[in-house]
Short mmCIF file of C-alpha atoms and ligand atoms in Angstrom, two decimals:
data_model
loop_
_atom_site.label_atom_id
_atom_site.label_comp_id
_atom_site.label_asym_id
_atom_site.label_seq_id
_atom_site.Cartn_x
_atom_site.Cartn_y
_atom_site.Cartn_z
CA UNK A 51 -41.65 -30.79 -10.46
CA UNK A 52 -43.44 -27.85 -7.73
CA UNK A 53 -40.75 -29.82 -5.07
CA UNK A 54 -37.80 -29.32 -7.62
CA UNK A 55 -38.94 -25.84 -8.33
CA UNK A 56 -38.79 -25.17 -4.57
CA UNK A 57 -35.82 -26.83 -3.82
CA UNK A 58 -34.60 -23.98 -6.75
CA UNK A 59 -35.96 -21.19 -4.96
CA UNK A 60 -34.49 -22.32 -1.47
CA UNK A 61 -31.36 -22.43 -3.30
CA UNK A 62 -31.33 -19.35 -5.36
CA UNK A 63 -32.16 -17.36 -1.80
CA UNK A 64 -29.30 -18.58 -0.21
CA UNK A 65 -27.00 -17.84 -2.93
CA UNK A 66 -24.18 -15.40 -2.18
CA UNK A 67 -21.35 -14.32 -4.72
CA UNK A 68 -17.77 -13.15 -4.15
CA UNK A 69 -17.47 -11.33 -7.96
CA UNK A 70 -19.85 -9.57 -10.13
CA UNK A 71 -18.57 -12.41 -12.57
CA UNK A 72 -20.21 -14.86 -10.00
CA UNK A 73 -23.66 -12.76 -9.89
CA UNK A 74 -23.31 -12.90 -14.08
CA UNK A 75 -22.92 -16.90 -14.36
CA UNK A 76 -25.93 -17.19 -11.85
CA UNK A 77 -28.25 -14.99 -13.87
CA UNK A 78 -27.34 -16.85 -16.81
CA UNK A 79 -28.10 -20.14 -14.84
CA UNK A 80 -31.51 -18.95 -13.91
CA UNK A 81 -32.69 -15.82 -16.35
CA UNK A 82 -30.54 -16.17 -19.17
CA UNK A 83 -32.31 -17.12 -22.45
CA UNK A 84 -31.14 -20.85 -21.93
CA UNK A 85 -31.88 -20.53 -18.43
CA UNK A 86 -33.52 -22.32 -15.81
CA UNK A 87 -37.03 -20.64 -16.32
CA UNK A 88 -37.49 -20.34 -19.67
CA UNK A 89 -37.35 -23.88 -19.91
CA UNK A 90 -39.48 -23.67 -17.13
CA UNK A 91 -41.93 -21.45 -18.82
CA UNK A 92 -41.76 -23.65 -22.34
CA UNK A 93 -42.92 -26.17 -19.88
CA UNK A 94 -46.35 -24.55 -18.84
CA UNK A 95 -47.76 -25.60 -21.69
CA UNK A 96 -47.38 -28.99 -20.93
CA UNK A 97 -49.25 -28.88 -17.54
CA UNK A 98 -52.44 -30.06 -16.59
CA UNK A 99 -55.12 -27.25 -16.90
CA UNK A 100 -55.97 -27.87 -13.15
CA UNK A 101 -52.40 -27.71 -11.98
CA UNK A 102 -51.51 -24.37 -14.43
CA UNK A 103 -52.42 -22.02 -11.52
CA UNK A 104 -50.21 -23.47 -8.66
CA UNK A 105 -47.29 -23.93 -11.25
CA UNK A 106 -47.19 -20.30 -12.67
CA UNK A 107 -47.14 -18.99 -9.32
CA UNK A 108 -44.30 -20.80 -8.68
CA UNK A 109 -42.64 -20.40 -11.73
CA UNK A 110 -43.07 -16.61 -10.90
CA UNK A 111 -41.73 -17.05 -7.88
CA UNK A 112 -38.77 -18.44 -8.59
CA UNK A 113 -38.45 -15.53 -11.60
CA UNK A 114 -38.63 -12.64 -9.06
CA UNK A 115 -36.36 -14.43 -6.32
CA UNK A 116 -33.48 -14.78 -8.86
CA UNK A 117 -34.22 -11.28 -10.30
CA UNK A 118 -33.99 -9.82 -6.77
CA UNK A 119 -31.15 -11.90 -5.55
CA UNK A 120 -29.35 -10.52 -8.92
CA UNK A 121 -30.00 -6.87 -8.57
CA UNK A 122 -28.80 -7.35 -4.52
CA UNK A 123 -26.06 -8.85 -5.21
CA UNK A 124 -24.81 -6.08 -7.84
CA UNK A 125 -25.29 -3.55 -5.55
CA UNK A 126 -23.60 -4.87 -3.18
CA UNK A 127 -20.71 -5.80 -4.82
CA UNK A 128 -20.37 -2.49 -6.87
CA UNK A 129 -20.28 -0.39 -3.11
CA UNK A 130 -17.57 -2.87 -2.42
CA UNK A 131 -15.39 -2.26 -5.49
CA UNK A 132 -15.99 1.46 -5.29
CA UNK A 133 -14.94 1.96 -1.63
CA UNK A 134 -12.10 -0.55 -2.21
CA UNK A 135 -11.24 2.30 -5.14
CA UNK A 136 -10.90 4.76 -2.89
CA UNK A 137 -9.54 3.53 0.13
CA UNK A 138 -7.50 0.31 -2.15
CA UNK A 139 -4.26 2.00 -2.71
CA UNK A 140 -3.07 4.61 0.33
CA UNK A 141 0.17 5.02 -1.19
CA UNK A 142 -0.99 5.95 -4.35
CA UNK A 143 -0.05 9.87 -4.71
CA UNK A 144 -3.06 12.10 -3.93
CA UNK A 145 -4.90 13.96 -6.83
CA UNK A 146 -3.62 17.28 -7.23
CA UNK A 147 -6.06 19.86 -6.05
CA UNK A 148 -6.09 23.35 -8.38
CA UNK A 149 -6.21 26.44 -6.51
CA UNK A 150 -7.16 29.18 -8.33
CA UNK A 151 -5.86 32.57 -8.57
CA UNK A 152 -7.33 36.20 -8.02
CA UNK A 153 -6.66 38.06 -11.76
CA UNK A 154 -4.01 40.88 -11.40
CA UNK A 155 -6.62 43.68 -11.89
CA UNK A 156 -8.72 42.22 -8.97
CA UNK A 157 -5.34 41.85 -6.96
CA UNK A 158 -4.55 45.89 -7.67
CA UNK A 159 -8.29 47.20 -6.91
CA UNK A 160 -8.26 45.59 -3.56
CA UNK A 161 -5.27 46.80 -2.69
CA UNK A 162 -6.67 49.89 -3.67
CA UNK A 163 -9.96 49.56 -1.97
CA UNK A 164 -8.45 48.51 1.14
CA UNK A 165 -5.49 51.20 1.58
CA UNK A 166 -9.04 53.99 0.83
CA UNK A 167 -11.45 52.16 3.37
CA UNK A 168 -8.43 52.16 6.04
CA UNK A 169 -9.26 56.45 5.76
CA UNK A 170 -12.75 56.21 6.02
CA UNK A 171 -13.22 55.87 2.00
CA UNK A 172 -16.55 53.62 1.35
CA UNK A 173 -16.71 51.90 -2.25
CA UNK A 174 -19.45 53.15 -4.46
CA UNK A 175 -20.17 51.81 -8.07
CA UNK A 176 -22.27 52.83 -11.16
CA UNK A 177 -23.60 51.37 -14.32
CA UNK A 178 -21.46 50.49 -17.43
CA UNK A 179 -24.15 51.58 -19.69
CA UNK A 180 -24.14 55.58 -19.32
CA UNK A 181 -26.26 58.55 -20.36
CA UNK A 182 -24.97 62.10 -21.88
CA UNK A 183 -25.06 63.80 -18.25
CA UNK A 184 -23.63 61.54 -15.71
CA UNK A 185 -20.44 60.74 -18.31
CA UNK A 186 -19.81 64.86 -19.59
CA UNK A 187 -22.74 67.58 -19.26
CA UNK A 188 -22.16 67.25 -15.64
CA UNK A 189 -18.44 66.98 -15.46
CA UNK A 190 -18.38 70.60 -16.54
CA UNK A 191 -17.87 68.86 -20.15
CA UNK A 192 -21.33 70.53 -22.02
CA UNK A 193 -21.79 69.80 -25.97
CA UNK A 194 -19.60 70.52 -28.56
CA UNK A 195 -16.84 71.23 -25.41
CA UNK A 196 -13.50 70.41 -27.33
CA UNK A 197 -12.37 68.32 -24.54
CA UNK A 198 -15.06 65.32 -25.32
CA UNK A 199 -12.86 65.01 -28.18
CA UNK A 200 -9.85 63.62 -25.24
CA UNK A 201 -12.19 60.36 -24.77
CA UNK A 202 -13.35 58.27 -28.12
CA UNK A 203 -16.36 57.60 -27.28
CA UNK A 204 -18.41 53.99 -27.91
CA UNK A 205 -21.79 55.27 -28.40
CA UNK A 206 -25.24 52.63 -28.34
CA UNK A 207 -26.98 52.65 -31.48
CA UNK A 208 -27.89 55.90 -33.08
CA UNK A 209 -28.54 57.10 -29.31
CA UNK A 210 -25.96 60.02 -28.40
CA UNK A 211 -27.83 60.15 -25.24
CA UNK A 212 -26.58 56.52 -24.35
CA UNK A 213 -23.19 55.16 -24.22
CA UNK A 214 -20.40 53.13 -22.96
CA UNK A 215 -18.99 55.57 -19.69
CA UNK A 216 -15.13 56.71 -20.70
CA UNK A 217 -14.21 57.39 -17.18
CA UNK A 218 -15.72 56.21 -13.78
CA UNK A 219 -15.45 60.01 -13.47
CA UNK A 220 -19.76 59.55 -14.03
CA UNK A 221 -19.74 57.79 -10.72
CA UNK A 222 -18.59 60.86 -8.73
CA UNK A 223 -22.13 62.61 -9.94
CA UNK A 224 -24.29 60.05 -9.40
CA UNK A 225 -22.87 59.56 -5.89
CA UNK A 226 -23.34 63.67 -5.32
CA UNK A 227 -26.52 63.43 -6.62
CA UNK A 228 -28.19 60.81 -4.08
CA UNK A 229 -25.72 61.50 -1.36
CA UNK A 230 -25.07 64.48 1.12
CA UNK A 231 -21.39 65.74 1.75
CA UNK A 232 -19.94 64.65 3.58
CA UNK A 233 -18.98 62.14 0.82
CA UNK A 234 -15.55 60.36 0.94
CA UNK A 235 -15.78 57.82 -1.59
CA UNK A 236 -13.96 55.54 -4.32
CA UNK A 237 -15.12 53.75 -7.02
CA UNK A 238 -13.67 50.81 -9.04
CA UNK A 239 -14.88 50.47 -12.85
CA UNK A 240 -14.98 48.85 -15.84
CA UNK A 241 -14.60 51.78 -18.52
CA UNK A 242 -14.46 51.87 -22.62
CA UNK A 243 -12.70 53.87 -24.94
CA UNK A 244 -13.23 53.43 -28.64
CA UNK A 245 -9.05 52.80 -29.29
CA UNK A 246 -7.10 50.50 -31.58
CA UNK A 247 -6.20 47.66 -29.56
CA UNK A 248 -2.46 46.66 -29.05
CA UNK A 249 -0.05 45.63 -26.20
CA UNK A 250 0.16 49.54 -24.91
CA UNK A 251 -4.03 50.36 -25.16
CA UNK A 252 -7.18 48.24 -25.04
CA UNK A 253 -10.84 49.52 -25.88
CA UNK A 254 -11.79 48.60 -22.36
CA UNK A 255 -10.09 49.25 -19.21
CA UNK A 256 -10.33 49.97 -15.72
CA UNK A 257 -10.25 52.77 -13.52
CA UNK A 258 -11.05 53.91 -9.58
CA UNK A 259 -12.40 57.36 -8.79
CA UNK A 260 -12.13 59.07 -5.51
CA UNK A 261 -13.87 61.81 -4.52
CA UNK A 262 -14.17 64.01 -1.41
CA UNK A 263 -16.40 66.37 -0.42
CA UNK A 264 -16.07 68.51 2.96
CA UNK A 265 -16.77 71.75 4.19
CA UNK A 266 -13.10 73.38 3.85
CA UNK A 267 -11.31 70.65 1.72
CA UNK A 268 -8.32 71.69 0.49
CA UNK A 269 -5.75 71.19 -2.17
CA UNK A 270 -2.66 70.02 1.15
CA UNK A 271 -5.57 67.38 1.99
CA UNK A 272 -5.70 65.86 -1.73
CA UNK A 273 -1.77 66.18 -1.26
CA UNK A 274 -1.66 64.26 1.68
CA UNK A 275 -4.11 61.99 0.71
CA UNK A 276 -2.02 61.26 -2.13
CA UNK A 277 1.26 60.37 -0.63
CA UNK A 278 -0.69 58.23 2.01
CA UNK A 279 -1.78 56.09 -0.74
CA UNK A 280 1.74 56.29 -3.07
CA UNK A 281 3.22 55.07 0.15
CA UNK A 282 0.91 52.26 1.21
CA UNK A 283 0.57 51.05 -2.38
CA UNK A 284 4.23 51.43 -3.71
CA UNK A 285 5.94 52.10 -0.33
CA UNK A 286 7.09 55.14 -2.09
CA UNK A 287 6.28 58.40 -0.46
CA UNK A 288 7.75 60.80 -3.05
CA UNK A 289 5.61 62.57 -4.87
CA UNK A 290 5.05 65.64 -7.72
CA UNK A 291 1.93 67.16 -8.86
CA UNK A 292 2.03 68.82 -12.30
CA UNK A 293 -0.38 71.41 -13.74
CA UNK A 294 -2.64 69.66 -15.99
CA UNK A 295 -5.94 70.20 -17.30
CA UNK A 296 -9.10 68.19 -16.14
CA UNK A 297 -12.50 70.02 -16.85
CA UNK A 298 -14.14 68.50 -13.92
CA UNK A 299 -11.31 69.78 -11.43
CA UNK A 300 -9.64 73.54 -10.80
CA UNK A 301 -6.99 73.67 -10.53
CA UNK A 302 -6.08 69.85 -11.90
CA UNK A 303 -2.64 68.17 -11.81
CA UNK A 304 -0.70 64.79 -12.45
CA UNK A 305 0.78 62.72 -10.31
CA UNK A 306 3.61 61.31 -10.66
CA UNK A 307 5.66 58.83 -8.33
CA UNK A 308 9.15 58.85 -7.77
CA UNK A 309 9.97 54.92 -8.48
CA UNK A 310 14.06 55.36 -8.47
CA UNK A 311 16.68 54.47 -10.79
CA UNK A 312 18.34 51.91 -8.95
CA UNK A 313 17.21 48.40 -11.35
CA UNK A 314 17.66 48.53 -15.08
CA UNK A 315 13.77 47.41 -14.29
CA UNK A 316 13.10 51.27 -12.48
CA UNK A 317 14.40 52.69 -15.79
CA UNK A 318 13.01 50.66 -18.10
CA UNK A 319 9.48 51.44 -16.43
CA UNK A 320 10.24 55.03 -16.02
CA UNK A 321 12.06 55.24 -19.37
CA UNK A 322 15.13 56.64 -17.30
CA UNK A 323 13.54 60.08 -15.82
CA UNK A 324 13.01 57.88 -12.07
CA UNK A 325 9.25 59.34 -12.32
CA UNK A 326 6.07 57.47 -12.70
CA UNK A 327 2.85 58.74 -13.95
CA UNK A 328 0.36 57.05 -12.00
CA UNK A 329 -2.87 59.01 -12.06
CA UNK A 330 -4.87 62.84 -12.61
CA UNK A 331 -6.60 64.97 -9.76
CA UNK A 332 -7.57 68.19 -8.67
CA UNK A 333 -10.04 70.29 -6.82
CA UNK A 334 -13.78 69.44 -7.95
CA UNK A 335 -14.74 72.50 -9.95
CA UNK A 336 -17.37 74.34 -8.40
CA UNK A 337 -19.28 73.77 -11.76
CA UNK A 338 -19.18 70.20 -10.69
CA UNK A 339 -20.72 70.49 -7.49
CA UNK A 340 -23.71 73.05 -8.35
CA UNK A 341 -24.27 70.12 -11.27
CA UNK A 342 -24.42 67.70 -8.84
CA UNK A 343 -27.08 69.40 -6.39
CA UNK A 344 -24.23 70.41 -3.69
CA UNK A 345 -23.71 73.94 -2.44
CA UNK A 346 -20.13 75.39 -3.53
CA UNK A 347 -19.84 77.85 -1.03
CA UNK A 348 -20.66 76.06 1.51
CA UNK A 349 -18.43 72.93 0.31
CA UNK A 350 -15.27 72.36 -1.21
CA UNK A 351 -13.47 69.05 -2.18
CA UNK A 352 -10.75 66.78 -4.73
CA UNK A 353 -10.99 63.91 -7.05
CA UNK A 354 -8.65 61.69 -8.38
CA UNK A 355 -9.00 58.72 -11.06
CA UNK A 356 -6.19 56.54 -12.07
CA UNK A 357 -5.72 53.14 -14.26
CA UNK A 358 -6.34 49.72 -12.57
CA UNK A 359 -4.47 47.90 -15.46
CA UNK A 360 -1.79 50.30 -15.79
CA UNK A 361 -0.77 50.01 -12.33
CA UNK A 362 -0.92 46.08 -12.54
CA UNK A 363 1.25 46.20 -15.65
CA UNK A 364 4.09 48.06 -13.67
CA UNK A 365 3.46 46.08 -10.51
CA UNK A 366 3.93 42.65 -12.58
CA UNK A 367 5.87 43.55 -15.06
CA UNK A 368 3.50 42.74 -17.77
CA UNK A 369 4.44 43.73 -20.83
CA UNK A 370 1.21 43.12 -22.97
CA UNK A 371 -2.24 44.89 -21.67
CA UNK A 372 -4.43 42.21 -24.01
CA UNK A 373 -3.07 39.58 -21.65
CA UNK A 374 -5.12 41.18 -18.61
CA UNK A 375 -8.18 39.79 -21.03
CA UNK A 376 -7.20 36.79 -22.56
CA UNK A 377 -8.06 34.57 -19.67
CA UNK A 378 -4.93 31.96 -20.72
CA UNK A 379 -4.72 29.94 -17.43
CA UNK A 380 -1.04 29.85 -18.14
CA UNK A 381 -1.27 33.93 -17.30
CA UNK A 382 -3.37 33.74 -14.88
CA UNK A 383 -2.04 30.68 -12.78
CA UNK A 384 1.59 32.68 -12.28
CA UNK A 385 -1.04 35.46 -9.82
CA UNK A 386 -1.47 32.13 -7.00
CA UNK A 387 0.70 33.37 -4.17
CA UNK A 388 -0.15 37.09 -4.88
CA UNK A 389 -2.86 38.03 -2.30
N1 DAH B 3 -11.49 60.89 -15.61
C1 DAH B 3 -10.07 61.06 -15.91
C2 DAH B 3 -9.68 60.15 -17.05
O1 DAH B 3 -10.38 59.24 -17.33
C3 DAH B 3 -9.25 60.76 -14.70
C4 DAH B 3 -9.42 61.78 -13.65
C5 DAH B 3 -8.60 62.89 -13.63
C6 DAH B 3 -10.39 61.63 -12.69
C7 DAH B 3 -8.74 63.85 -12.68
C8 DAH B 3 -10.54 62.59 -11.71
C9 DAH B 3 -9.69 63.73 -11.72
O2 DAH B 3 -11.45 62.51 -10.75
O3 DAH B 3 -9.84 64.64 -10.75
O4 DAH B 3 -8.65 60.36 -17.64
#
């Protein structure tokens, strides 16, 4: 029987399989619970005492061979199927491959960032989370000014002290405040109003400040400044500043873009004047600066803040704000070829 039992394990080395349904009927043959060694192993019993030794070692032997040559052979063949799944079929179509898209208010503050940093503009940023100060005391905006009222305010807790910033307006002091003029700087933002939401307003928005602070800045720089960036942006170089009222700025204006009236688009989006209202400005009231730790004799300078979304919505044509933060891939998949 040790002779037969070798003659098995000779054979079960040498065994090779084309299919895994080849490797299956040979573990069955050997290891299955009809199998070769189990009957084997219901033998053992039957053995002389004095031959038990020699015949469970190779009884054993012939159990690990077959395991082994079962567990090599399903390897092998499994690499084989898997490579033959992925080179099998070369004129199968390849798997489309998503790209995905920058979102529209990315798309706009880039553009943004990059026309600013082509005039020496860095990017500076500041927390969401704000305190009285940075967000009104030191915008010239002290308590109980009526002009807090302008900006519904999402306040944390019971806190006044702490709240959601209204304007990235707060990042123009804290950049004073740890930075000497001087300072030519813009800052993108995430900002928070506390406003019914619907397609024209959303309780969060964004924004990007600019600031800058020289000695002899003057209100033709902010002008020029301006129409450098209405023409890189909008490749539209016309431009009107009306009187407006800012208390962080003296004097303060509103600029507006002349877009043209030659699409029924252009007066759609300019409800038919040709003018676009794209963002508020003015000289940074002396208030402002003091506030901030910076002489005001010895410097002057303008700021400007203007919508992120609001600019995106004209660019695109969108007609619904919320969509800018649904995140519906079927909105955001139509921004691919944009930059
Ligand atoms: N902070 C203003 C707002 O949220 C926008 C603004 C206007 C910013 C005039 C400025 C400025 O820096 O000079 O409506």
């Amino acid at each position: 029987m040790i002779d037969k039992i070798k003659a098995l394990i000779a054979e079960a080395e040498a065994f090779q399989a084309q299919s895994t349904a080849e490797v299956e009927a040979f573990r069955i043959k050997y290891l299955g619970k009809k199998g070769l060694l189990n009957d084997y192993f219901a033998e053992f019993k039957n053995v002389p005492n004095d031959q038990k030794k020699a015949f469970g070692q190779i009884i054993n032997k012939l159990k690990s061979t077959a395991e082994e040559k079962v567990n090599a052979l399903k390897e092998e063949l499994e690499t084989k199927e898997e490579t033959k799944g992925v080179y099998g079929d070369l004129s199968r179509p390849g798997e489309p491959i998503e790209i995905g898209a920058r979102h529209p208010i990315s798309i706009v503050k880039n553009q943004i960032i990059d026309i600013f940093s082509r005039i020496g503009f860095n990017v500076s940023e500041g927390p969401e989370i704000e305190d009285d100060w940075h967000n009104f005391t030191a915008l010239n905006l002290p308590e109980y000014h009526p002009a807090r009222d302008m900006q519904d305010t999402f306040f944390i807790q019971t806190n006044p002290d702490v709240l959601l910033r209204t304007h990235t307006s707060s990042v123009q002091v804290r950049y004073m405040e740890s930075h000497k003029p001087p300072i030519r700087t813009i800052s993108p933002g995430r900002v928070f109003r506390n406003e019914a939401i619907s397609a024209r307003s959303h309780c969060f928005f964004h924004q990007v400040e600019g600031l800058y602070i020289d000695k002899d800045v003057s209100f033709a720089d902010l002008k020029q400044t301006l129409q450098y960036f209405t023409t890189e942006m909008f490749g539209k170089s016309k431009i009107r500043l009306r009187p407006s009222y800012f208390p962080f700025t003296e004097p303060s204006a509103e600029v507006d873009v002349y877009w043209g009236l030659e699409t029924e688009t252009d007066y759609k989006m300019t409800k038919g004047t040709g003018w676009l209202e794209i963002m508020g400005c003015g000289m940074v009231d002396p208030n402002v600066l003091e506030n901030c730790g910076i002489d005001s004799k010895e410097y002057s300078g303008f700021a400007f803040g203007m919508g992120i979304d609001r600019i995106a919505l004209l660019l695109h044509q969108i007609s619904d704000i919320r969509l800018l933060s649904e995140n519906d891939v079927r909105f955001l998949e139509q921004f691919r070829s944009a930059l």
